[in-house]
C-alpha positions as CSV (number, residue, x, y, z in Angstrom):
1,M,26.0,-12.9,-7.5
2,K,24.7,-10.0,-9.5
3,Q,21.1,-11.0,-9.3
4,N,21.5,-11.1,-5.4
5,T,22.9,-7.7,-5.2
6,I,19.9,-6.5,-7.2
7,R,17.5,-8.2,-5.0
8,V,19.4,-6.6,-1.9
9,R,19.2,-3.3,-3.4
10,N,15.4,-3.7,-4.3
11,L,14.8,-4.9,-0.8
12,S,16.4,-1.8,0.6
13,L,14.7,0.5,-1.6
14,N,11.4,-0.8,-0.6
15,A,12.4,-0.5,3.0
16,Q,13.4,3.0,2.5
17,I,10.2,3.8,0.8
18,N,7.8,2.1,3.7
19,L,9.8,4.5,6.1
20,I,9.1,7.6,4.0
21,R,5.4,6.5,3.8
22,A,5.5,6.2,7.5
23,G,7.0,9.7,8.0
24,V,4.7,11.3,5.5
25,M,1.7,9.9,7.0
26,G,3.0,10.9,10.5
27,A,3.4,14.3,9.0
28,N,0.1,14.2,7.6
29,D,-1.6,13.4,10.8
30,G,0.3,15.9,12.9
31,I,-0.8,18.6,10.7
32,L,-4.6,17.7,10.6
33,S,-4.9,16.5,14.2
34,V,-3.3,19.6,15.8
35,A,-4.8,21.9,13.2
36,A,-8.3,20.5,14.3
37,I,-7.6,20.9,18.0
38,V,-6.6,24.3,17.9
39,L,-9.3,25.5,15.3
40,G,-11.8,24.0,17.8
41,V,-10.2,25.8,20.9
42,S,-9.8,29.0,19.0
43,A,-13.3,28.8,17.7
44,A,-14.5,28.9,21.5
45,N,-12.9,32.3,22.0
46,V,-10.2,31.2,24.5
47,D,-6.9,32.9,24.7
48,T,-3.8,32.2,23.0
49,H,-2.2,30.5,25.8
50,D,-5.0,28.0,26.1
51,I,-4.9,27.5,22.5
52,L,-1.2,26.6,22.4
53,L,-1.5,24.4,25.6
54,A,-4.2,22.3,23.9
55,G,-2.4,22.0,20.8
56,F,0.9,21.0,22.5
57,A,-1.0,18.5,24.5
58,G,-2.5,17.1,21.3
59,M,1.1,17.1,19.7
60,L,2.5,15.1,22.3
61,A,-0.5,12.5,22.6
62,G,-0.4,12.2,18.9
63,T,3.4,11.7,18.6
64,I,3.2,8.8,21.0
65,S,0.3,7.2,19.7
66,M,1.5,7.4,16.1
67,A,4.9,5.9,16.8
68,M,3.4,3.3,19.0
69,G,0.7,2.4,16.3
70,E,3.5,2.1,13.8
71,Y,5.5,-0.2,15.7
72,V,2.8,-2.4,16.8
73,S,1.2,-2.5,13.3
74,V,4.4,-3.4,11.5
75,H,5.2,-6.0,14.1
76,A,1.6,-7.5,13.5
77,Q,2.2,-7.5,9.9
78,R,5.4,-9.4,10.2
79,D,4.0,-11.8,12.7
80,A,1.3,-12.6,9.9
81,E,4.0,-12.9,7.5
82,E,6.0,-15.3,9.5
83,R,2.8,-17.4,9.8
84,A,2.3,-17.6,6.3
85,T,5.9,-18.8,5.7
86,A,5.6,-21.2,8.3
87,D,2.4,-22.8,6.9
88,E,4.1,-22.9,3.4
89,K,7.1,-24.7,4.7
90,L,4.6,-27.2,6.2
91,R,2.7,-27.8,3.0
92,L,5.9,-28.1,1.0
93,K,7.0,-30.8,3.3
94,L,3.7,-32.6,3.2
95,D,2.7,-32.2,-0.5
96,P,5.2,-30.3,-2.4
97,Q,3.3,-31.2,-5.7
98,A,0.1,-29.6,-4.6
99,E,1.9,-26.1,-4.0
100,I,3.4,-26.6,-7.6
101,D,0.1,-27.4,-9.0
102,F,-1.3,-24.2,-7.4
103,V,1.2,-21.9,-8.9
104,T,1.0,-23.6,-12.3
105,H,-2.8,-23.1,-12.3
106,K,-2.3,-19.5,-11.1
107,Y,0.0,-18.9,-13.9
108,A,-2.1,-20.6,-16.6
109,A,-5.0,-18.6,-15.3
110,S,-3.1,-15.5,-16.1
111,G,-2.7,-16.3,-19.7
112,L,0.2,-18.5,-20.1
113,S,0.0,-22.0,-21.9
114,R,-0.3,-25.0,-19.5
115,Q,3.0,-26.2,-20.6
116,L,4.8,-23.0,-20.1
117,A,3.2,-22.4,-16.8
118,A,4.3,-25.8,-15.6
119,Q,7.7,-25.0,-16.5
120,A,8.1,-21.7,-15.0
121,A,6.4,-23.2,-11.7
122,R,8.9,-26.3,-11.6
123,E,11.9,-23.8,-12.2
124,M,11.0,-21.5,-9.7
125,F,10.2,-24.1,-7.0
126,T,13.6,-25.7,-7.7
127,S,15.6,-22.4,-7.2
128,A,13.3,-21.0,-4.3
129,P,10.3,-23.3,-3.2
130,V,9.4,-21.4,0.1
131,V,9.8,-17.8,-1.4
132,T,7.8,-18.8,-4.4
133,A,5.1,-20.6,-2.6
134,V,4.7,-17.8,-0.1
135,R,4.6,-15.1,-2.8
136,E,2.6,-16.7,-5.2
137,R,0.0,-17.7,-2.6
138,Y,-0.2,-14.7,-0.2
139,D,1.5,-12.0,-2.4
140,I,4.3,-11.2,0.2
141,D,8.1,-11.7,-0.2
142,P,9.4,-13.3,3.0
143,H,13.0,-11.6,2.3
144,E,11.3,-8.2,2.5
145,Q,10.8,-6.8,6.0
146,T,10.1,-3.2,7.2
147,S,11.9,-2.1,10.3
148,A,9.3,-1.8,13.3
149,M,11.6,0.6,15.1
150,G,12.4,2.6,11.9
151,A,8.6,3.1,11.2
152,A,8.1,4.2,14.6
153,V,11.0,6.7,14.8
154,A,9.9,8.1,11.5
155,S,6.4,8.8,12.9
156,F,7.9,10.1,16.4
157,I,9.8,12.6,14.4
158,S,7.5,13.8,11.5
159,F,4.3,14.1,13.6
160,P,5.5,17.0,15.9
161,L,7.1,18.5,12.7
162,G,3.7,18.4,11.2
163,S,2.2,20.0,14.1
164,L,4.3,23.0,14.1
165,L,2.4,24.3,11.1
166,P,-0.8,24.8,12.7
167,L,0.6,25.7,16.0
168,L,2.9,28.4,14.5
169,T,0.2,29.9,12.2
170,I,-2.5,30.2,14.8
171,S,-0.2,31.5,17.5
172,L,1.7,34.1,15.1
173,V,-1.4,35.5,13.3
174,N,-3.6,38.1,14.9
175,S,-7.2,36.9,16.2
176,T,-9.1,38.3,13.0
177,W,-7.3,36.3,10.7
178,R,-5.7,33.3,12.7
179,I,-8.6,30.8,11.7
180,P,-8.7,31.4,8.0
181,A,-4.8,31.6,7.9
182,T,-4.6,28.4,9.8
183,V,-6.8,26.8,7.4
184,G,-5.3,28.0,4.4
185,A,-1.9,26.7,5.8
186,V,-3.2,23.4,6.6
187,V,-4.8,23.0,2.9
188,A,-1.7,23.6,1.3
189,A,0.4,21.3,3.6
190,L,-2.2,18.5,3.0
191,M,-1.8,19.0,-0.7
192,I,1.6,18.2,-0.5
193,T,1.6,15.5,1.9
194,G,-1.4,13.8,-0.3
195,A,0.6,14.1,-3.5
196,T,3.8,12.7,-1.9
197,A,1.8,9.7,-0.4
198,A,0.1,9.0,-3.8
199,R,3.4,9.1,-5.3
200,L,5.0,6.6,-3.1
201,G,2.0,4.3,-3.7
202,N,1.8,4.7,-7.4
203,A,-1.6,5.9,-7.1
204,N,-3.6,8.7,-8.8
205,I,-1.9,11.8,-7.6
206,L,-4.9,14.2,-8.2
207,R,-7.5,12.1,-6.7
208,A,-5.4,11.3,-3.7
209,T,-4.7,15.1,-3.1
210,V,-8.4,16.1,-3.5
211,R,-9.4,13.1,-1.0
212,N,-6.7,14.2,1.6
213,V,-7.6,18.1,1.1
214,V,-11.4,17.3,1.6
215,A,-11.2,15.0,4.5
216,G,-9.0,17.7,6.2
217,L,-11.4,20.5,5.5
218,V,-14.3,18.3,6.7
219,T,-12.4,17.6,9.8
220,M,-11.5,21.5,10.4
221,V,-15.0,22.5,9.7
222,I,-16.5,20.0,12.3
223,T,-14.0,21.0,15.0
224,T,-14.5,24.5,14.5
225,L,-18.4,24.4,14.7
226,V,-17.9,22.3,18.0
227,G,-15.8,25.4,19.4
228,H,-18.4,27.8,18.3
229,I,-21.0,25.7,20.0
230,F,-19.1,25.9,23.4
231,A,-17.8,29.3,23.0
232,R,-17.4,31.6,26.1
């Protein structure tokens, strides 16, 4: 009973992390996508009204596309996991020993003795054959599922919230400083989202933050140059 409770708590935590990840990435895309749009339009020497109109249109398009993208991608992942589970159920029905041998060989290859690997495989297949087979062959847990709707809602909320930063910065700062001010605000925000995403994924925080900022700077430079090319 205690082990089942721990498993439920772990699955709940993993689901929460996946939803937070969707929210962080949605905010990151909102910040950068709308920043690229308003900087490009601003560099074309158009008035504030047109800048805000372009940014708002980009925010709406990005919000819908991100939410739908998360919904579709999570469902696609779940479909693939369900297919893998069905395949393993069929393999276990046709030749259960072959699956036990596969896991035994995998454990032995990781450094366990052949005897200990075989014992561990037998015990795990006795208690949870499908879960063990799917986990060891495909590295997925059939009990762990991310909510497609939850991921979509997280993106639907976070993308426009992220978009507000470049929209407000470029509209409130005077025309002389609005481009550098927007770039500075976006870089600071990208540092936060990059570090947060790295922490959630147990990745190198410095490397992920630098990568996120560099990608953002490249994007903003390109769109600003395009805006200068088509300036009025």
